Coordinates of C-alpha atoms in Angstrom, one line a residue:
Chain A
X145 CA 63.6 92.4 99.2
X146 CA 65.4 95.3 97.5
X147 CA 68.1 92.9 96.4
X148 CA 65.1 90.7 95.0
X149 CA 63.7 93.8 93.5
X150 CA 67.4 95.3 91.8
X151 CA 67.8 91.8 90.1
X152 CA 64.0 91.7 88.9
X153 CA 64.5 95.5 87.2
X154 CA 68.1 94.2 85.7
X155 CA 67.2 90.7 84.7
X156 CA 63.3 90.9 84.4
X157 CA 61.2 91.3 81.0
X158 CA 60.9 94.5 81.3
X159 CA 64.5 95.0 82.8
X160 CA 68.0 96.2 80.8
X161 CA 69.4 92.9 79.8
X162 CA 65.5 91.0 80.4
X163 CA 65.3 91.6 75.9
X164 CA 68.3 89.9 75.5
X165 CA 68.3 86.9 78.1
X166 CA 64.7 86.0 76.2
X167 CA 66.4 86.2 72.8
X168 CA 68.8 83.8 74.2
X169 CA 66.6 81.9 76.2
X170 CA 67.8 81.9 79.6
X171 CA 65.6 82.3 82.4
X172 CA 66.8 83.8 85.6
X173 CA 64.0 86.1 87.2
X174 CA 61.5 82.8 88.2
X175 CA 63.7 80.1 87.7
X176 CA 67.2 78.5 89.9
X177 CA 69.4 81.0 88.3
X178 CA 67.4 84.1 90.2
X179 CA 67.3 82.2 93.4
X180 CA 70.9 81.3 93.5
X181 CA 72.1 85.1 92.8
X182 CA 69.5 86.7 95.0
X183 CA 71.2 84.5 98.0
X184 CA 74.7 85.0 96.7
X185 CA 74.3 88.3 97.3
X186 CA 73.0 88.3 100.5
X187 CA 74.9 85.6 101.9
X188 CA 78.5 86.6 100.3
X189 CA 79.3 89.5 102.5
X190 CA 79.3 86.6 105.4
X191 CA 82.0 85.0 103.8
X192 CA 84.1 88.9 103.1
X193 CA 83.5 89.7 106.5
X194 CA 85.2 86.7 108.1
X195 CA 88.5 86.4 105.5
X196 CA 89.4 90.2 104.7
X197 CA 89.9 91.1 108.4
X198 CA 91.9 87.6 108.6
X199 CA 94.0 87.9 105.4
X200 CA 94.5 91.5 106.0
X201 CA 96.2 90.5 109.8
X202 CA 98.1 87.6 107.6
X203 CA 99.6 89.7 105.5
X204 CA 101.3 89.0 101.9
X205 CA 104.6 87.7 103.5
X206 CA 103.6 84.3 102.6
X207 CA 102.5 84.8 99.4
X208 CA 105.9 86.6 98.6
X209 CA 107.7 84.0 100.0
X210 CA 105.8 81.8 97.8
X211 CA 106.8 83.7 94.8
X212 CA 110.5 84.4 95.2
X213 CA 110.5 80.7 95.2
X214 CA 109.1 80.1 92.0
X215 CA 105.4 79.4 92.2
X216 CA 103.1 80.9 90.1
X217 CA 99.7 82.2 90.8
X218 CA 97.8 79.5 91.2
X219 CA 100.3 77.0 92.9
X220 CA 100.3 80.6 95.7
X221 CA 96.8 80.6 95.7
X222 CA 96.3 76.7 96.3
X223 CA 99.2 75.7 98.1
X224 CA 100.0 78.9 100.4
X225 CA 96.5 81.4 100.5
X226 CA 93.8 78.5 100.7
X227 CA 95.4 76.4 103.4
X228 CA 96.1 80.1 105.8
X229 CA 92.6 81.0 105.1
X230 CA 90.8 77.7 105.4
X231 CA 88.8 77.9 108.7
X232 CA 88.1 81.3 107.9
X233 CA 86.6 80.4 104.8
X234 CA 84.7 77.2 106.2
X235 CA 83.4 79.2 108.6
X236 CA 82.4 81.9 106.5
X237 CA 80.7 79.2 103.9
X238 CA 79.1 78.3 107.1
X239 CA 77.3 81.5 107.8
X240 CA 76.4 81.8 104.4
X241 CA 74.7 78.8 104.1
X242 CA 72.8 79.5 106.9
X243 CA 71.7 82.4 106.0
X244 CA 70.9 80.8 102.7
X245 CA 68.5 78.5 103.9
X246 CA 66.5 80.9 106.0
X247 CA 66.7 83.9 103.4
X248 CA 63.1 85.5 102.4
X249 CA 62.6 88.5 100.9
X250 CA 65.4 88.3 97.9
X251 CA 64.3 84.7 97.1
X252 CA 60.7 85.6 97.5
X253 CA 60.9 88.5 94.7
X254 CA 63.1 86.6 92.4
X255 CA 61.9 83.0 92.6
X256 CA 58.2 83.1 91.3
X257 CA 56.6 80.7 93.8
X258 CA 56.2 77.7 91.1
X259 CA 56.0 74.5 93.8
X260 CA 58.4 72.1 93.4
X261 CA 60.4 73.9 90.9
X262 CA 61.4 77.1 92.6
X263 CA 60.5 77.3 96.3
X264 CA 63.0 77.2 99.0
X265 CA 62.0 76.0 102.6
X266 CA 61.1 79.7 103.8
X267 CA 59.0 80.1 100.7
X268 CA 57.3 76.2 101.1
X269 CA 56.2 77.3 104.4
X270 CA 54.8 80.4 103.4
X271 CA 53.1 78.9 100.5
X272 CA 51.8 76.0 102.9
X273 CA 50.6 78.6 105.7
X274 CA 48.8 80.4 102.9
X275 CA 46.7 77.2 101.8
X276 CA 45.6 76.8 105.6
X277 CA 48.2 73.7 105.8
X278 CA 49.2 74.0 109.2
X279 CA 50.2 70.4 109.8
X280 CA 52.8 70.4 107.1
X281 CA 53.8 74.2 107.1
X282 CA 55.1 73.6 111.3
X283 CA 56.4 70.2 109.8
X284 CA 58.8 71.9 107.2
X285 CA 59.6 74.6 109.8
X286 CA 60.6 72.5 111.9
X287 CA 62.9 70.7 110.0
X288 CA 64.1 74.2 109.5
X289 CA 65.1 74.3 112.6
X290 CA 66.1 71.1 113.1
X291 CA 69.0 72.2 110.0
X292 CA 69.6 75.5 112.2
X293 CA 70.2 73.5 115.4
X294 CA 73.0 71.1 113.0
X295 CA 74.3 74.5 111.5
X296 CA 74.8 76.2 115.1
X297 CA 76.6 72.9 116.0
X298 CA 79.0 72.8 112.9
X299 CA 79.9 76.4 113.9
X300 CA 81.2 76.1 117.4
X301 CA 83.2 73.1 116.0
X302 CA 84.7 75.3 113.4
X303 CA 84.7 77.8 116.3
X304 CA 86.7 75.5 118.1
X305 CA 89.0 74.1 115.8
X306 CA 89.6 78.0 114.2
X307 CA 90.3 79.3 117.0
X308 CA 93.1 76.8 117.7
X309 CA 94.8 77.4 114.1
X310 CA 94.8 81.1 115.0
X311 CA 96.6 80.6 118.3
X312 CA 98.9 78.6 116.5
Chain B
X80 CA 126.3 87.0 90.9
X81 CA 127.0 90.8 89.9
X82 CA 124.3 93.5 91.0
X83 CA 124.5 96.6 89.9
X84 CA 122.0 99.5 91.2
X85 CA 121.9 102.8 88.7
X86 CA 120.0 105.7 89.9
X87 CA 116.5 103.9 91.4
X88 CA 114.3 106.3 92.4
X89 CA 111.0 104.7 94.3
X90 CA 108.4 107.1 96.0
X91 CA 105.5 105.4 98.4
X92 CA 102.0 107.7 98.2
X93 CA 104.3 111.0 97.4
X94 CA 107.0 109.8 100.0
X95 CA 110.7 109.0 98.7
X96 CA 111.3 105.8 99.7
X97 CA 114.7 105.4 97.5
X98 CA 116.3 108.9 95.8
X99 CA 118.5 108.7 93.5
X100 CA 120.6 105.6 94.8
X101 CA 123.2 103.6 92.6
X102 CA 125.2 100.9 94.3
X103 CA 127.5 98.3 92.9
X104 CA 127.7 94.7 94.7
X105 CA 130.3 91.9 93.7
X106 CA 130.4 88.8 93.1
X107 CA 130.0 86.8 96.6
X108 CA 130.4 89.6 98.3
X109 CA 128.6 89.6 101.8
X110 CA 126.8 93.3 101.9
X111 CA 124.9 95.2 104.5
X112 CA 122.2 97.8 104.4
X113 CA 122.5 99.8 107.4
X114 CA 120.3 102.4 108.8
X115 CA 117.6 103.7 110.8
X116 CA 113.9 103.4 110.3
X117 CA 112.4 104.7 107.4
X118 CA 115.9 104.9 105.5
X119 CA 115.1 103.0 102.9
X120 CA 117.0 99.7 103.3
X121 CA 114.1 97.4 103.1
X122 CA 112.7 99.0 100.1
X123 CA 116.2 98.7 98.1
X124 CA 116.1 94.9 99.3
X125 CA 112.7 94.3 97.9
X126 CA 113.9 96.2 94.9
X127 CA 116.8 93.8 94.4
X128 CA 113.7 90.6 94.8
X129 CA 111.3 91.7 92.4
X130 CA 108.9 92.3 95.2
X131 CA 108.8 96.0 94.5
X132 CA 109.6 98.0 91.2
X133 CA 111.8 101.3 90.9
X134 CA 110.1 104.2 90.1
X135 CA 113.4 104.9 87.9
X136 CA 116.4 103.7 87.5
X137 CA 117.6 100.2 86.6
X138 CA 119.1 97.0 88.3
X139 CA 121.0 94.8 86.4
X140 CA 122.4 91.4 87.3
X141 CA 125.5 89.9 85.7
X142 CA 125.5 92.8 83.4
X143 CA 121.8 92.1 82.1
X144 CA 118.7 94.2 83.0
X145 CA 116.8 92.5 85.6
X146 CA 114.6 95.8 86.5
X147 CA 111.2 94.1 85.0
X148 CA 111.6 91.0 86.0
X149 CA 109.0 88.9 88.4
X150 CA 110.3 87.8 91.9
X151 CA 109.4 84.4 90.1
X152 CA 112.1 84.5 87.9
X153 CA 114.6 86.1 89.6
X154 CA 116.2 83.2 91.4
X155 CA 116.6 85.5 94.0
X156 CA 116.7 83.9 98.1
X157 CA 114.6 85.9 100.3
X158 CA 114.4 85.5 103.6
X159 CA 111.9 87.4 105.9
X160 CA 112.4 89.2 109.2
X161 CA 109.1 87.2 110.7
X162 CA 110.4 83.9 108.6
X163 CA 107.3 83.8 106.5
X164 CA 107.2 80.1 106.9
X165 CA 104.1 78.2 105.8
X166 CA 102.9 76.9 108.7
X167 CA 100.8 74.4 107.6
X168 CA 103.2 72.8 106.1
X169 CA 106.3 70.5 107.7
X170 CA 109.4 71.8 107.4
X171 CA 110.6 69.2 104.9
X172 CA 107.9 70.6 102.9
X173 CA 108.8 74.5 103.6
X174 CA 112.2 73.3 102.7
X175 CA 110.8 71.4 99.6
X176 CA 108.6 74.3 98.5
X177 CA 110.7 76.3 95.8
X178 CA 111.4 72.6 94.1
X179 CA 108.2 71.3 94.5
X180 CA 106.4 73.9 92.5
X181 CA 109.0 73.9 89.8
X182 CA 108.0 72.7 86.0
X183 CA 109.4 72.0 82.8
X184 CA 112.1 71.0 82.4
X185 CA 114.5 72.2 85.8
X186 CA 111.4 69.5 87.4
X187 CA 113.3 67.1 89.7
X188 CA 112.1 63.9 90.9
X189 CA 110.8 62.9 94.3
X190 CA 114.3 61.6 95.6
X191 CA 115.7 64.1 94.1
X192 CA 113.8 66.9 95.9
X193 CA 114.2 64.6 99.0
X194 CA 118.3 64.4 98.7
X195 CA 118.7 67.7 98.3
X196 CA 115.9 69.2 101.4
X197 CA 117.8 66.1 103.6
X198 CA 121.7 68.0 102.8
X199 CA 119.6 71.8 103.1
X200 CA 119.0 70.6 106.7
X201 CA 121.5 69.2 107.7
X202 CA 123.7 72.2 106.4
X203 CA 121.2 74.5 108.9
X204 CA 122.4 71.7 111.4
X205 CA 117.8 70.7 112.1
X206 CA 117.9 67.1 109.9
X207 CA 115.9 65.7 113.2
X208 CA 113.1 68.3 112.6
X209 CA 112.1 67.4 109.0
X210 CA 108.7 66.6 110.8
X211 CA 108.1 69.2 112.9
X212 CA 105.8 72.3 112.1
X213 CA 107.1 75.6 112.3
X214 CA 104.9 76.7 115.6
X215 CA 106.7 73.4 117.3
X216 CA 110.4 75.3 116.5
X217 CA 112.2 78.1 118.5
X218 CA 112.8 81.9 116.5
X219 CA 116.4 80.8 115.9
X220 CA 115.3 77.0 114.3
X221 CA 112.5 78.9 112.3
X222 CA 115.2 81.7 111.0
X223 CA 117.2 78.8 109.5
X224 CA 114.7 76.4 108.3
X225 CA 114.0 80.4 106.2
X226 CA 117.3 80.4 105.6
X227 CA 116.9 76.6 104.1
X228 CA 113.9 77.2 102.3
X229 CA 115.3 80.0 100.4
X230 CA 119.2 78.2 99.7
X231 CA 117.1 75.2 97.9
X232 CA 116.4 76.9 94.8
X233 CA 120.1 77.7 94.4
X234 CA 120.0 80.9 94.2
X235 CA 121.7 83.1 92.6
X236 CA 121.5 86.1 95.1
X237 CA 120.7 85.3 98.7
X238 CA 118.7 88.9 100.5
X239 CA 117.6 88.5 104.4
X240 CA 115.4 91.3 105.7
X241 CA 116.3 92.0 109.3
X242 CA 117.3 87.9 109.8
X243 CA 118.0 88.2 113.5
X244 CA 115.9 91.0 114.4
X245 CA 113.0 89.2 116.0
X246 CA 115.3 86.9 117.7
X247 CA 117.2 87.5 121.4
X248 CA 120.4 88.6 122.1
X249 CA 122.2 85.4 122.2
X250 CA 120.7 83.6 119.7
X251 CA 121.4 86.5 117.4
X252 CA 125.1 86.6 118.0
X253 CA 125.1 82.7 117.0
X254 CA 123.1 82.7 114.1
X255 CA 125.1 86.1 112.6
X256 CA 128.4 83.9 113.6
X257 CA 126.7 81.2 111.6
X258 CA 125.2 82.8 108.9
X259 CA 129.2 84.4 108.3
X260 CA 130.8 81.0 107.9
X261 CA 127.6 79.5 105.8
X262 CA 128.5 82.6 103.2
X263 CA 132.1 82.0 103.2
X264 CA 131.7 78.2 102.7
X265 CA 128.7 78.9 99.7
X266 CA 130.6 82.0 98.7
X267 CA 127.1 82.9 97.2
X268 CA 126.3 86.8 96.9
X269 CA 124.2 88.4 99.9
X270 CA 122.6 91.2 100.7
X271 CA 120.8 91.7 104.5
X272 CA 119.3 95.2 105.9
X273 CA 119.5 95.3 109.3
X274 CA 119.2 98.7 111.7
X275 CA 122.4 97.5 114.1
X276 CA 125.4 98.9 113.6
X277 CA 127.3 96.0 115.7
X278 CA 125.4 93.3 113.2
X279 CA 126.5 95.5 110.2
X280 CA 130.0 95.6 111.1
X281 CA 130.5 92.1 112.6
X282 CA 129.5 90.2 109.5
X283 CA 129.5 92.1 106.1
X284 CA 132.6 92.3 104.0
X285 CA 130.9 95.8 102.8
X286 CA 128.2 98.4 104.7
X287 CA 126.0 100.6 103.0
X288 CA 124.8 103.5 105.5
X289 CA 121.4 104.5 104.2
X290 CA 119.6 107.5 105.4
X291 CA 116.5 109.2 104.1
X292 CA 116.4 107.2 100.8
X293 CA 120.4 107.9 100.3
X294 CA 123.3 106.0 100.4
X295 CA 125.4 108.5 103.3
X296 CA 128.7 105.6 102.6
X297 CA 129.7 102.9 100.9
X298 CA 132.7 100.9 102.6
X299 CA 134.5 98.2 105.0
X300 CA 133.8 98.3 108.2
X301 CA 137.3 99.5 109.2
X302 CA 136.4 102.8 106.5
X303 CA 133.0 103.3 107.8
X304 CA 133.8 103.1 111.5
X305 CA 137.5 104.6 111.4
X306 CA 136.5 107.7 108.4
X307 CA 132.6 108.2 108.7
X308 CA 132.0 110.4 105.5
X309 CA 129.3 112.4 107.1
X310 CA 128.1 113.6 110.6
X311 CA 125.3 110.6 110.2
X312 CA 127.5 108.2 110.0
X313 CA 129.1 109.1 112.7
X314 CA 126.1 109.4 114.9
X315 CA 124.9 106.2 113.8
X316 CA 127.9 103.6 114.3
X317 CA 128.8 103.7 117.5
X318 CA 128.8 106.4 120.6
X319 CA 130.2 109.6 119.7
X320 CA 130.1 112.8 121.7
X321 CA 129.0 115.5 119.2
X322 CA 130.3 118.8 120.2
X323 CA 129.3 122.8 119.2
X324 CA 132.6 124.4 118.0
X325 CA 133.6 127.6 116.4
X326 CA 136.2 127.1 113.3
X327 CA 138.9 130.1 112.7
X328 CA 141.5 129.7 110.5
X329 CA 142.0 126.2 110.9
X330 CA 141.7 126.2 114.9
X331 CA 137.9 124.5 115.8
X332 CA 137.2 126.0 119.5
X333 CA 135.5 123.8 121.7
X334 CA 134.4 126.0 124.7
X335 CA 137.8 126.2 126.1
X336 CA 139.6 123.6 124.1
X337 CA 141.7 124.5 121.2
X338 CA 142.3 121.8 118.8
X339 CA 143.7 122.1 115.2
X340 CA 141.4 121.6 112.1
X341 CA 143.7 121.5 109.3
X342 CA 141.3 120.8 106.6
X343 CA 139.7 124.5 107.3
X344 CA 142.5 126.2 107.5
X345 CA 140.5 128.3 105.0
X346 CA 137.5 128.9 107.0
X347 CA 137.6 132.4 108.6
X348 CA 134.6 132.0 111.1
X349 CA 131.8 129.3 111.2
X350 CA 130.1 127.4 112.9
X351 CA 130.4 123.5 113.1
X352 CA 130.4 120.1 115.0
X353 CA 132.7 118.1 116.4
X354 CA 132.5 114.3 116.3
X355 CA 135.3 112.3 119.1
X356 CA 134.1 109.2 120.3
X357 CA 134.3 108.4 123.9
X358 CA 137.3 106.1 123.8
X359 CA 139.6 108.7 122.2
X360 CA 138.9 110.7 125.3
X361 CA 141.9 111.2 127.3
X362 CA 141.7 111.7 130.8
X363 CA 143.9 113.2 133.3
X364 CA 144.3 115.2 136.7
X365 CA 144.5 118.9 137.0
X366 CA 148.0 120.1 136.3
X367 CA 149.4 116.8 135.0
X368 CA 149.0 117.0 131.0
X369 CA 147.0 118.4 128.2
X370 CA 143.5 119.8 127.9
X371 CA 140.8 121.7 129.1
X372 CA 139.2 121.7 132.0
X373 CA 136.1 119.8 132.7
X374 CA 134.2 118.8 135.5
X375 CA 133.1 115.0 136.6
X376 CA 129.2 114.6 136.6
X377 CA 128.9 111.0 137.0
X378 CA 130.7 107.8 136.5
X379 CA 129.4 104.7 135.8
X380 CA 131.0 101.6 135.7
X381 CA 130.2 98.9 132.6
X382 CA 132.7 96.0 133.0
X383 CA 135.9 96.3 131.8
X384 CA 135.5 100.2 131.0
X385 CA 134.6 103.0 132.9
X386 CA 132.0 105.6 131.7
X387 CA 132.5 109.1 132.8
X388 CA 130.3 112.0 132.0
X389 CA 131.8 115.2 131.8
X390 CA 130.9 119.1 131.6
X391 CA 133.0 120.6 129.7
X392 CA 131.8 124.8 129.8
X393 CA 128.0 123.8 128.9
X394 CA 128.1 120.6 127.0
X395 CA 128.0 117.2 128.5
X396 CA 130.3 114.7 126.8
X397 CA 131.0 111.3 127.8
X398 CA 134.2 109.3 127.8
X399 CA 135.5 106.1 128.4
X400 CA 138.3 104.6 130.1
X401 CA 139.8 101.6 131.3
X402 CA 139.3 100.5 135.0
X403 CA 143.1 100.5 135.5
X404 CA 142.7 104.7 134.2
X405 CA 140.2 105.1 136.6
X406 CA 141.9 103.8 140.0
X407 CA 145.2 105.6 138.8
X408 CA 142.8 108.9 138.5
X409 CA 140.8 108.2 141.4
X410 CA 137.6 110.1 139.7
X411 CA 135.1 111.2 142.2
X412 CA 132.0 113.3 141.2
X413 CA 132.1 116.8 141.1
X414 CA 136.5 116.3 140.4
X415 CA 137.7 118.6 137.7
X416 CA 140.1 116.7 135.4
X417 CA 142.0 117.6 132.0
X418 CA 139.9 116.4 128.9
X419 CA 141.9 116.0 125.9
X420 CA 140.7 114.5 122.4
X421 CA 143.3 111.8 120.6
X422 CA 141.0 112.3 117.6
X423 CA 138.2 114.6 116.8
X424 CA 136.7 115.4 113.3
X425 CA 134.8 118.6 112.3
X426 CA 131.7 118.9 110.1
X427 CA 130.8 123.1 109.2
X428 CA 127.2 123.5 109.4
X429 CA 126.9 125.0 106.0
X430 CA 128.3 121.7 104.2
X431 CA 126.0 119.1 106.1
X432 CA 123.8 119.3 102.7
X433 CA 121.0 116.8 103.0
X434 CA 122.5 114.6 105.2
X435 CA 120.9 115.3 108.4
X436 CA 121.3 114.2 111.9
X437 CA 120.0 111.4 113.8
X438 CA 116.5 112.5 114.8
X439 CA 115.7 110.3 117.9
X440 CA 112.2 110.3 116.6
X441 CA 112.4 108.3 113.4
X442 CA 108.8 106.7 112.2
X443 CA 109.0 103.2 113.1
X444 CA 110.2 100.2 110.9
X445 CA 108.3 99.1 108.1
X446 CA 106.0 102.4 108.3
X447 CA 105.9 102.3 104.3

């Protein structure tokens, strides 16, 4: 909620850069734009959480390895960082997304409510309850779930297969 | 290649890491950084990659200044204590790495890269392991697939942090055997830190005895073993006995034993230390030779030599005979025996000037 709230006093109308984005005409409070930062920033600190304890135990041996051999930044990055850190970063993209799919209050501040244009699942259900739709507000929840069951079995795969990289 | 180190200062978060340390290293000359934790070594290593930059002070190779620039283009061979190995990768393609990611117009082709990772192993004596990952390979076949991995760029300078210090005894006697006839047969210039003082002296042509971000001596093994410079250096190759004296006109007096100290012969009184290693201990029975009197504490026998410990007025040295010494004395404990130096060397207190003792409780490695 305060997250959807920061981005509605930066980005809204009446917000610092809301004069400017209209002059330009890009829309971001009420529109995709707003939704998509509102989750990123409740869903990235997933993703910090699981690589910085990870790439801290790692270390930059690697990486210096990599470059008194002649790569360059990106050829390090791609070829030696991404590969050490992959799990961790699957599994982190995991979280993330599942958190994404059930976030609320951000999404709800930012997003406007405008059906089919800028609801997310949470917000459809809502909106559904609202109108008395009970059949097809437990019908979208459930297939909620039904993702949340799929996500909790991706993530004791990556669990599994994680765990047997870091053993390694 | 030609290094040359000119007065490279480098300070980590207010600690001196490097002071004031010039050093000059030949062309395929085989050098060693010695010294305790915290001394320095690794940081004038990483200096020398590119991995870390120098406060002050320059380093130039062949003559050229080399202080600014990247690890990338140094053409420098490093290779890690913990092998840094990418373990996700073969170790064809660790091998491969440094040729793989090369472009313009040093760019070699697929066969090429392939020839040349094909001799790299089979030099480092593991051509059946091209396929293996690293976790699938012992510490020793990890060190040289490292070793491998950083020959294949042909580098110019070859620096190993610690190569054999993760790795046991015996493995470590090989691969320092090993890595000895690979330099001679590359003659390429190399440069490894390592904290053992048998290592040092076993393989490098040259040791550098570092201590607190100094260089204590530069020299062969024979100079830095046979003439340690400073009471460090003697402390820290090999056992030595180190010994409270009294120096008077050129006579050092070691509780009861008298022994000439030429080089004072200036001194009037002062206080100093006497440095005799426990093989130029000689050892013989009351009333048959030279000495002072000292009595037998305990006597431990290691092999071929014998280990006696001795109390000589209040201090307790130790020397070390042969086995064939020891029947002939018959040493029991509590025996008092004639102690005599065959060589001793004197430090004044006044003049130690920096260079400080071994202090037993030095941080641990890598604290920086």
């Amino acid at each position: 909620m305060i997250a959807g709230l920061i981005y509605v006093l930066v980005f809204g109308l009446q917000g610092w850069l809301g004069p400017w984005l209209r002059d330009h005409g890009i829309h971001i409070i009420f529109a995709l734009p707003g939704i998509v930062l509102a989750t990123m920033f409740v869903t990235f600190p997933f993703v910090a959480r699981e690589l910085i304890p990870l790439m801290e135990e790692q270390g930059t041996e690697d990486e210096e390895a990599a470059v008194s051999l002649g790569a360059n930044g990106w050829q390090v990055f791609r070829r030696v960082t991404l590969p050490n850190i992959k799990w961790g970063l699957l599994y982190g993209v995991l979280l993330c997304n599942a958190r994404a799919m059930g976030e609320f209050g951000a999404v709800s501040v930012v997003s406007g409510h405008i059906r089919g244009r800028t609801t997310t699942m949470p917000l459809e259900v809502e909106i559904l309850y609202n109108e008395y739709n009970m059949v097809a507000a437990f019908a979208v929840a459930s297939l909620l779930a039904m993702l949340a069951l799929v996500t909790l079995a991706v993530k004791t795969f990556f669990e599994w297969r994680y765990a047997k990289e870091l053993a390694a | 290649m030609m290094i040359d180190i000119r007065n490279v200062h480098k300070t980590f978060g207010g600690f001196p890491a490097l002071s004031d340390v010039s050093l000059q290293i030949k062309e395929g000359e085989l050098v060693a950084l010695l010294g305790p934790s915290g001394s320095g070594k690794t940081s004038l290593l990483r200096i020398l990659a590119g991995l870390e930059f120098p406060d002050s002070g320059q380093v130039l190779f062949d003559g050229g200044d080399a202080t600014n620039v990247s690890a990338r283009d140094r053409r420098v061979g490093f290779v890690f204590q913990h092998y840094a190995l990418f373990r996700h990768m073969t170790v064809f393609d660790n091998v491969a790495f440094g040729l793989t990611v090369r472009r313009g117009p040093g760019r070699l082709s697929k066969e090429e890269i392939g020839d040349r990772v094909r001799h790299l192993l089979e030099m480092v004596q593991l051509a059946g392991l091209a396929a293996r990952y690293p976790s699938q390979l012992s510490g020793g076949q990890r060190q040289r697939v490292a070793l491998a991995r950083a020959l294949a760029i042909q580098p110019k300078v070859l620096l190993l942090d610690e190569p054999f210090g993760a790795l046991d005894a015996r493995v470590r006697k090989e691969l320092r055997r090993w890595l000895r006839t690979l330099h001679d047969e590359l003659k390429i210039t190399g440069v490894f830190v390592t904290h053992d003082q048998e290592e040092a002296l076993d393989v490098a042509d040259r040791v550098v005895v570092m201590n607190h971000g100094r260089i204590e001596q530069a020299g062969t093994p024979t100079q830095i073993y046979d003439s340690p410079a400073t009471p460090f250096v003697y402390q820290f190759l090999g056992n030595v006995n180190s010994l409270e004296c009294h120096i008077r006109d050129g006579v050092a007096q070691i509780g009861s034993l008298t022994l000439p100290a030429s080089a004072y012969a200036g001194v009037q009184e002062a206080a100093g230390l006497a440095f005799v290693r426990p093989h130029d201990l000689l050892l013989s029975k009351m009333g048959e030779g030279a000495g002072a009197q000292a009595e037998v504490r305990h006597i431990s026998i290691l092999g071929p030599l014998v280990r006696v410990e001795l109390l000589l007025g209040e201090q307790v040295l130790e020397a070390e005979i042969s086995r064939q010494r020891h029947a002939e004395l018959g040493l029991r404990i509590g025996q008092q025996v004639l102690v005599w130096p065959r060589q001793a060397r004197f430090f004044l207190r006044d003049s130690w000037q920096g260079t400080s003792l071994l202090d037993p409780e030095t941080p641990i490695d890598h604290a920086i």
